[in-house]
CSV table of C-alpha atoms in Angstrom, one decimal:
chain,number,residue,atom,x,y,z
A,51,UNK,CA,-19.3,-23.0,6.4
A,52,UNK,CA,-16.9,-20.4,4.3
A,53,UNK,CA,-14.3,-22.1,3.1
A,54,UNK,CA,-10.9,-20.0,2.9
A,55,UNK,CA,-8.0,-21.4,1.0
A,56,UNK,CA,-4.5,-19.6,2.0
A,57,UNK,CA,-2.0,-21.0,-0.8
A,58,UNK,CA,1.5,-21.2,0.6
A,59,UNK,CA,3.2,-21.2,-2.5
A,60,UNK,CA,7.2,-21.8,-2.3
A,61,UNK,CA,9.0,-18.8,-1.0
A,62,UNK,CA,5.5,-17.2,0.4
A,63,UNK,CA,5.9,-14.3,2.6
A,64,UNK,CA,4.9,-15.4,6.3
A,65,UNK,CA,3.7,-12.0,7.6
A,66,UNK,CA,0.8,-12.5,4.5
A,67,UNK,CA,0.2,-16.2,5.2
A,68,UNK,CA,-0.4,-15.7,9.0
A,69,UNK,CA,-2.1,-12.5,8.8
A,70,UNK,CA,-5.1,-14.2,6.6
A,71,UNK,CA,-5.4,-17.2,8.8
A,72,UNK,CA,-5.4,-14.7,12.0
A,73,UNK,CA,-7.8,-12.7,11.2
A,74,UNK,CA,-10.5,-15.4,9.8
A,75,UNK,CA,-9.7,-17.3,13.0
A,76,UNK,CA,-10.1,-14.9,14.9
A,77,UNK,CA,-13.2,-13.6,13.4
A,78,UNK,CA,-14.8,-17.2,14.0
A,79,UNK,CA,-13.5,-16.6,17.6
A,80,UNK,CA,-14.6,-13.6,18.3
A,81,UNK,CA,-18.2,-14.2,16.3
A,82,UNK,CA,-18.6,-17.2,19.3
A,83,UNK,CA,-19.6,-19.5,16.3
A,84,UNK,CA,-17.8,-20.4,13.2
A,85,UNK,CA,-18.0,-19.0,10.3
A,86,UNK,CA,-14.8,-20.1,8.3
A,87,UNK,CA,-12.6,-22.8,7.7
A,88,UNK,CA,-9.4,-21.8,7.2
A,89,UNK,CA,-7.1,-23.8,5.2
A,90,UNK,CA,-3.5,-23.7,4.2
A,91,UNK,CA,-2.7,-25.0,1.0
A,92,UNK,CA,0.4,-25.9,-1.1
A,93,UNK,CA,1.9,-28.5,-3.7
A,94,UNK,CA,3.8,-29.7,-0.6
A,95,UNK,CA,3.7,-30.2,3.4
A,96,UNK,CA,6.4,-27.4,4.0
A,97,UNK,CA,6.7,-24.7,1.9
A,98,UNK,CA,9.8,-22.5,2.4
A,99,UNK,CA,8.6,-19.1,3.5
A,100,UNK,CA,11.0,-15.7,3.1
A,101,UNK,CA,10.5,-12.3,3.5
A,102,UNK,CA,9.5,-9.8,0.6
A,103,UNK,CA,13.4,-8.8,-0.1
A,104,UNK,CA,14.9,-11.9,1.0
A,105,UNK,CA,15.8,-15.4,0.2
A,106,UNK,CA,14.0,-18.3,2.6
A,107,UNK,CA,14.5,-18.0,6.0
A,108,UNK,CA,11.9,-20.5,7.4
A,109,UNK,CA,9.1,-22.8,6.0
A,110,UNK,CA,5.4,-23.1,7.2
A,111,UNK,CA,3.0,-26.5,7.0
A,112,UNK,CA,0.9,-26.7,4.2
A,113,UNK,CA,-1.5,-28.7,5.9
A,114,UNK,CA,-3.8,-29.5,2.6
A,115,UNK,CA,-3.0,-29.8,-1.0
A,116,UNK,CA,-4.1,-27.5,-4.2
A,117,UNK,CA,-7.2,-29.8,-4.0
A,118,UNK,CA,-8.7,-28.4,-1.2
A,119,UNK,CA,-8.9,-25.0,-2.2
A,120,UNK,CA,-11.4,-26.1,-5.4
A,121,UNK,CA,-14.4,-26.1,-2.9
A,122,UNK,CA,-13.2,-22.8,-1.4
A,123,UNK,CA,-15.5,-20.1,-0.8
A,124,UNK,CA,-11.8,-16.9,-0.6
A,125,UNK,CA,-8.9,-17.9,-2.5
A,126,UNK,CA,-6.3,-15.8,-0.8
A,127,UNK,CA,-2.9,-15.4,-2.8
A,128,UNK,CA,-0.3,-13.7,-0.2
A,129,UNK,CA,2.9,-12.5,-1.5
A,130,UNK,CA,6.4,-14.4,-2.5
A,131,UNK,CA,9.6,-13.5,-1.8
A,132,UNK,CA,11.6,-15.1,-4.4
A,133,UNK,CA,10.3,-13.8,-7.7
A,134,UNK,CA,7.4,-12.2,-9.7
A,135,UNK,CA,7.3,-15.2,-12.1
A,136,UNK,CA,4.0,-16.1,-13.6
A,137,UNK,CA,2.4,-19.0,-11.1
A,138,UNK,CA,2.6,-22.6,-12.1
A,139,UNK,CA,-0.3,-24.1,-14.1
A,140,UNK,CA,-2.0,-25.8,-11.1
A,141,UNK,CA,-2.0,-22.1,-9.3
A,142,UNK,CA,-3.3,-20.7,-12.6
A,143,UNK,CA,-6.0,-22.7,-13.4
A,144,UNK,CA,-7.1,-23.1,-9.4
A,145,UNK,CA,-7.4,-19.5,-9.2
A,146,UNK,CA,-9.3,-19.1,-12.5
A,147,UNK,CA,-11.8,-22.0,-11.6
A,148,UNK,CA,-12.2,-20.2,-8.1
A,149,UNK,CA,-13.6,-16.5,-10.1
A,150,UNK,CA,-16.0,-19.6,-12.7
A,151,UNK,CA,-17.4,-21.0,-9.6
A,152,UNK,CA,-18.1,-17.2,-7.7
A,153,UNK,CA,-15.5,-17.9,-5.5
A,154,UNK,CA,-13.4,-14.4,-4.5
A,155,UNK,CA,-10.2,-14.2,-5.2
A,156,UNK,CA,-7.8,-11.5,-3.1
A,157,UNK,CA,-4.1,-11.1,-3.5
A,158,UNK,CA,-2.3,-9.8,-0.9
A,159,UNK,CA,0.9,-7.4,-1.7
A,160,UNK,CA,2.4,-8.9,-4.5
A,161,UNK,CA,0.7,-11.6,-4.5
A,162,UNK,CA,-1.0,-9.6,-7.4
A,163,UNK,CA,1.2,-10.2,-10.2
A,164,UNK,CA,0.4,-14.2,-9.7
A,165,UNK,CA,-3.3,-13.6,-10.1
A,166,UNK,CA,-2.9,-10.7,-12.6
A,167,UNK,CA,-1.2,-13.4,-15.1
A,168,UNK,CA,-4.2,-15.1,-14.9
A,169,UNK,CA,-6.0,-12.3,-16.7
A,170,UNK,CA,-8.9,-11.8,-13.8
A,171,UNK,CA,-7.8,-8.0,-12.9
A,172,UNK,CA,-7.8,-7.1,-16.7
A,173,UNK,CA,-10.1,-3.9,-16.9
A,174,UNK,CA,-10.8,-4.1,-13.0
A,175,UNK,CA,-9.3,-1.9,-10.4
A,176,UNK,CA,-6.3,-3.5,-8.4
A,177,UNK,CA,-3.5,-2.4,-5.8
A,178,UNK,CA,0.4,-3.8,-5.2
A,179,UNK,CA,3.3,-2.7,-3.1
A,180,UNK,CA,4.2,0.5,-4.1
A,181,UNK,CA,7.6,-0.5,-4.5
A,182,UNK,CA,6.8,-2.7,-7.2
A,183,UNK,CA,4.6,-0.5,-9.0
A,184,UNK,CA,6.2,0.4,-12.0
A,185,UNK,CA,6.8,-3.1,-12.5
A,186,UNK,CA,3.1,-4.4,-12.3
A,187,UNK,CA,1.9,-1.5,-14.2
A,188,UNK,CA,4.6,-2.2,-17.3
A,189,UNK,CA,3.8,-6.1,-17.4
A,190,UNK,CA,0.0,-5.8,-16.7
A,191,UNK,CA,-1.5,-2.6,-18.6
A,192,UNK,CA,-5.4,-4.1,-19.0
A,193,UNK,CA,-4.6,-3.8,-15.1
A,194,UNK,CA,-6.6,-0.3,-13.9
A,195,UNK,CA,-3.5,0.3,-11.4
A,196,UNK,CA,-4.5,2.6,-8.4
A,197,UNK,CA,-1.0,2.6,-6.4
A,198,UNK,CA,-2.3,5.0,-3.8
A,199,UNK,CA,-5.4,2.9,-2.5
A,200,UNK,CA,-4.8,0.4,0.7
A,201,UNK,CA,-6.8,-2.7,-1.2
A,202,UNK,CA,-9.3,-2.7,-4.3
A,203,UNK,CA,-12.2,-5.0,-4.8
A,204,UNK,CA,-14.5,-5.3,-8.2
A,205,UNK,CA,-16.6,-8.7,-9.2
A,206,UNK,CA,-14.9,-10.9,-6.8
A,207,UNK,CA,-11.3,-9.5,-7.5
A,208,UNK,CA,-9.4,-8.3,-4.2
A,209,UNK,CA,-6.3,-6.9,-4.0
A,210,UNK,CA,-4.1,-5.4,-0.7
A,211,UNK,CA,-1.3,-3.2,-1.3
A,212,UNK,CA,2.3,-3.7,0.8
A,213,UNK,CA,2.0,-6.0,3.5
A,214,UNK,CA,0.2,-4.9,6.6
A,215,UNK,CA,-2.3,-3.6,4.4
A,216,UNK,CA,-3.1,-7.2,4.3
A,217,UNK,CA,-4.6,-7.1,7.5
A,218,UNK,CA,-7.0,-3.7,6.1
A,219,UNK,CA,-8.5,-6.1,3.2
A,220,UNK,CA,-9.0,-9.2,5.2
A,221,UNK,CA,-11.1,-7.0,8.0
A,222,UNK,CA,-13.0,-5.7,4.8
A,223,UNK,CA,-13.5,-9.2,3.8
A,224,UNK,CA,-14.6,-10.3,7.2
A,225,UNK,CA,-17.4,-6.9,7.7
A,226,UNK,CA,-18.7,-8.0,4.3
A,227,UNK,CA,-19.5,-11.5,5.6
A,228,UNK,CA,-20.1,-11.1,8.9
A,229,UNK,CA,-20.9,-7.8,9.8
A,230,UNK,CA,-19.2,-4.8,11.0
A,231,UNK,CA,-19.4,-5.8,14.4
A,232,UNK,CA,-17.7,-9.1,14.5
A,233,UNK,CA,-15.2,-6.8,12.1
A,234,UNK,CA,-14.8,-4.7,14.6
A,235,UNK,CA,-14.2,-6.9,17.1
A,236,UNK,CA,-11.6,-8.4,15.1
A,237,UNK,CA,-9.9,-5.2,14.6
A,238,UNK,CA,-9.4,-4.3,18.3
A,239,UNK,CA,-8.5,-7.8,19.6
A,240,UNK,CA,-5.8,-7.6,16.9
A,241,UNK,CA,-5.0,-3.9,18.3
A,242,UNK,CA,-5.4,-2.2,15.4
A,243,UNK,CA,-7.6,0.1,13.6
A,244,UNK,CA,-10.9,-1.4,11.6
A,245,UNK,CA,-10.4,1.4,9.3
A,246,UNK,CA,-7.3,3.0,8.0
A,247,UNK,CA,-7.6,6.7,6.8
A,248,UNK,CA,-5.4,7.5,3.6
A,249,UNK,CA,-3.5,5.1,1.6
A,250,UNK,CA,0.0,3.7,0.0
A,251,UNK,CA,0.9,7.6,-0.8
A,252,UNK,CA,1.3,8.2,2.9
A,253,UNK,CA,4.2,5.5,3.1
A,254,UNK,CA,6.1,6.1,-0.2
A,255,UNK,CA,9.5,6.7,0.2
A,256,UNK,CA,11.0,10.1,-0.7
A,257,UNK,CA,12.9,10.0,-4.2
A,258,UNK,CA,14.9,13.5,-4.0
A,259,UNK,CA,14.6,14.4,-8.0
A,260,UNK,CA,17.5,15.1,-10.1
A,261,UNK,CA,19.5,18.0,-9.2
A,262,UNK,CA,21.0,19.7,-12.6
A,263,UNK,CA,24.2,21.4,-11.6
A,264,UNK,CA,22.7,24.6,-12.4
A,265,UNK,CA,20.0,24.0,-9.7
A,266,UNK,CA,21.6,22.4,-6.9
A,267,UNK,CA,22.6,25.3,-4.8
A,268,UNK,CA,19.0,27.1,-5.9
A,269,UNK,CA,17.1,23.9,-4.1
A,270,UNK,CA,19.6,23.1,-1.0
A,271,UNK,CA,18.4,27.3,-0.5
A,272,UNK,CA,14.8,26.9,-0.7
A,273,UNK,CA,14.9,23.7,1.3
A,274,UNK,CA,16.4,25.7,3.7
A,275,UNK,CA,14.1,28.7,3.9
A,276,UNK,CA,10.7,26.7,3.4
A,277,UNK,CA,9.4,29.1,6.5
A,278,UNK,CA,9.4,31.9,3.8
A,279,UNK,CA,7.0,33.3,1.5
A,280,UNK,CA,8.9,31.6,-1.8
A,281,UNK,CA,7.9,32.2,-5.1
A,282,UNK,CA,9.2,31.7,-8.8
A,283,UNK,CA,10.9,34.9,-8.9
A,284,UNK,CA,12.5,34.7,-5.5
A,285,UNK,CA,13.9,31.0,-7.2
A,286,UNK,CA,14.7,32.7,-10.7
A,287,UNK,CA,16.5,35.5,-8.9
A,288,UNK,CA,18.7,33.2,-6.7
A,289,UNK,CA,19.6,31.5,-9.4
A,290,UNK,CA,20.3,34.6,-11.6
A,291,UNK,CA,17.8,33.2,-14.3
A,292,UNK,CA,14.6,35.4,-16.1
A,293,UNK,CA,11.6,33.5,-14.2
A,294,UNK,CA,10.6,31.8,-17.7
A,295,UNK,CA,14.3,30.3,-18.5
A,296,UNK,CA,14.2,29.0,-14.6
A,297,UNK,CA,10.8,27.1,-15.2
A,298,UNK,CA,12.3,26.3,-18.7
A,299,UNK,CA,15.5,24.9,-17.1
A,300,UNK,CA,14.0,23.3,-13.8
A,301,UNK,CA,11.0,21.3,-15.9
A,302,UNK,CA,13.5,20.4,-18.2
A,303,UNK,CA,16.0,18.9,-15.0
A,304,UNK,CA,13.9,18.2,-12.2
A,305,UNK,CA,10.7,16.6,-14.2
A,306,UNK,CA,8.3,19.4,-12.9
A,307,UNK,CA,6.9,23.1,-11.8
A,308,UNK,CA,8.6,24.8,-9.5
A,309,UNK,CA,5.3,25.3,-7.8
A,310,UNK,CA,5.0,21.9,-7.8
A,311,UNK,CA,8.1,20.4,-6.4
A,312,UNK,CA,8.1,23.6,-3.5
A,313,UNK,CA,4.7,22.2,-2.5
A,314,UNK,CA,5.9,18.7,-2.4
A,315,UNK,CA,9.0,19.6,-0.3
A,316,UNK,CA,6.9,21.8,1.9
A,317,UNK,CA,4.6,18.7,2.4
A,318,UNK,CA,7.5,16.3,3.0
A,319,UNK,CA,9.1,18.0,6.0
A,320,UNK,CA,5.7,18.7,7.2
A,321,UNK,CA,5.4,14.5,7.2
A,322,UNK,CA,9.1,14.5,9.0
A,323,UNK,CA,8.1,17.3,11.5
A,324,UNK,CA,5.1,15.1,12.5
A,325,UNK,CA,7.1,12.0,12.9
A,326,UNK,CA,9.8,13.4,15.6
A,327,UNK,CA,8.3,16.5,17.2
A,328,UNK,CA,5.1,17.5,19.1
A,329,UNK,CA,4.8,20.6,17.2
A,330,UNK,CA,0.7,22.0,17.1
A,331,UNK,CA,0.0,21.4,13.3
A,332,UNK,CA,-0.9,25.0,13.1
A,333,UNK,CA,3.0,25.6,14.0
A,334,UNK,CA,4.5,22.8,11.5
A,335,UNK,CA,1.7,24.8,8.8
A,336,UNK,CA,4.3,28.0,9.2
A,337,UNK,CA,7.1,25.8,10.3
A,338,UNK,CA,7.3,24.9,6.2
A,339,UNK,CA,5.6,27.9,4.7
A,340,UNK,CA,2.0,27.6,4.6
A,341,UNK,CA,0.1,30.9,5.5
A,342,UNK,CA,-3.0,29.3,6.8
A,343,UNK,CA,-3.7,25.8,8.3
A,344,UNK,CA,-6.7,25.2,6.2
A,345,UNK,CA,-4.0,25.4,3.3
A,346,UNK,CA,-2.0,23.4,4.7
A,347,UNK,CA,-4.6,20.5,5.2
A,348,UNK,CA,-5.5,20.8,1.5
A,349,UNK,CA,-2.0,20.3,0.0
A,350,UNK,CA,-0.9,17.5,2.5
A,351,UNK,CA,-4.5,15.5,1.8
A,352,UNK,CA,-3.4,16.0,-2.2
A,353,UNK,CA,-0.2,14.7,-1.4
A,354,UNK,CA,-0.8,11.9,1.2
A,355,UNK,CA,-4.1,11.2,0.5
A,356,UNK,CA,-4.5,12.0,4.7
A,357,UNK,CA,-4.8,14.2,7.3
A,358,UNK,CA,-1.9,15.7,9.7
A,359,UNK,CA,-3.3,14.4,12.4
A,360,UNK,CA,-4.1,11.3,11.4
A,361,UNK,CA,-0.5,11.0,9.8
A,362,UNK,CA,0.8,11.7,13.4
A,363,UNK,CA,-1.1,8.9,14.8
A,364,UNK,CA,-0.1,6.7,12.2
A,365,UNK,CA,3.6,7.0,12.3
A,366,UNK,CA,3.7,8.7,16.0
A,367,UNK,CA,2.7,6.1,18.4
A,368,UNK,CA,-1.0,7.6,18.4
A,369,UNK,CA,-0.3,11.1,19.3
A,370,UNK,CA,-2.9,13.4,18.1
């Protein structure tokens, strides 16, 4: 039988912990045999649990210790809440004699920087929340860092970007063993999709860029008349600039094109208009400026990584 080891580290993030077990459970469940034994492990009975921006809130039962996860078949390292400090020797050297043995190993948010300190993602692809991006990439740059991917897998190296897209790799997992039926299967008695179109991108948080002085009043206007036919001149003239001393001036403040950043802002109240209206996507296409829908499409797919519609479903209670 497939051993799964879920380590409970101190301060482990509950959503991560109990997603992994669910979804192996529920696989053996809905499979009608076993497949896996799932295991929670930790250095002691209850680990204190917290959520990913929080201190400890509630602790879970470790109901094994590190020992039983050397004869596991999945090592599965969900997040922590209480710091990105390298793991502790026993968690380091567990994980590494997991890969030696042909074990897998997936992390789960991140739940990546404790297994990227152990050296197994150097020069393989991985994934973390997006939110802690920068951060992974600065301390882990043999780390081949794809933010916008839901979870990465190469020679037995997994990795699930922010939270719920823990539930995406351990259905991934569970088709790879078992099938994509029993997957499947998992997927709708969980009430949710097997696969997930588009990635991290889709769920970033707007940044607004920096607004030089100079600026300001030239992007509040084009914000405000997105519905138009803009272009660089129609910019430069509004704010009384020669087109090349406006690109000068705005790549110079902003950090990019005009083109660029118009495109982007065009694509970000397309995503708001999707969230909180039933607007045809043909209409939200003009709505921001887009001449054609087929245009449209394009530029939102570059910058979500998605489709309209399938944003709308995603963030709008299914409506298509």
């Amino acid at each position: 039988m497939h051993r799964v080891a879920v380590l409970a580290q101190d301060d482990v993030v509950g959503i991560e912990l109990a997603t992994a077990v669910q979804v192996f459970e529920i696989a053996n469940f809905k499979r009608g045999a076993p497949a896996y034994r799932v295991g929670v492990v930790g250095s002691r009975e209850w680990a204190p649990s917290a959520a990913l921006t929080g201190p400890p809130s509630f602790s879970v039962r470790a109901e094994h210790d590190w020992s039983w996860a050397d004869g596991a078949d999945t090592v599965v390292v969900p997040a922590t809440g209480g710091s990105l400090d390298p793991p502790p020797a026993r968690v380091r050297d567990l994980l590494l004699a997991a890969h030696e043995r042909g074990a897998r190993v997936a992390s789960l948010c991140v739940g990546a920087f404790t297994v990227a300190a152990t050296g197994l993602m150097d020069g393989r692809p991985a994934t973390t929340h997006w939110h802690f991006a920068d951060e992974f990439a600065r301390r882990f740059p043999a780390v081949r860092l794809e933010t916008d991917r839901l979870f990465t897998g190469q020679d037995g190296v997994y990795s699930a970007a922010g939270v719920t897209a823990a539930l995406d790799l351990c259905l991934h997992l569970v088709e790879l063993d078992l099938g994509a039926g029993v997957a499947a299967a998992t997927a709708r008695y969980l009430v949710a999709p097997m696969r997930r179109e588009g990635g991290q991108s889709q769920f970033i948080d707007y940044t607004p860029p920096a607004r030089p002085d100079e600026l300001a009043a030239t992007l509040r206007w084009a914000e405000e008349h997105l519905a138009e036919d803009l272009t660089l001149a129609d910019l430069a003239r509004h704010a009384a600039m020669s087109p090349r001393t406006f690109s000068r001036r705005f790549a110079a403040g902003v950090g990019t094109t005009p083109v660029h950043w118009l495109l982007r802002t065009r694509v970000r109240r397309a995503k708001e208009l999707l969230e909180v209206t039933d607007l045809p996507v043909d209409r939200i296409a003009r709505e921001v400026g887009f001449r054609s829908p087929s245009t449209f499409r394009h530029h939102f797919g570059r910058f979500t990584r998605t489709t309209p519609r399938e944003y709308r479903r995603s963030f709008s209670g299914g409506r298509g």
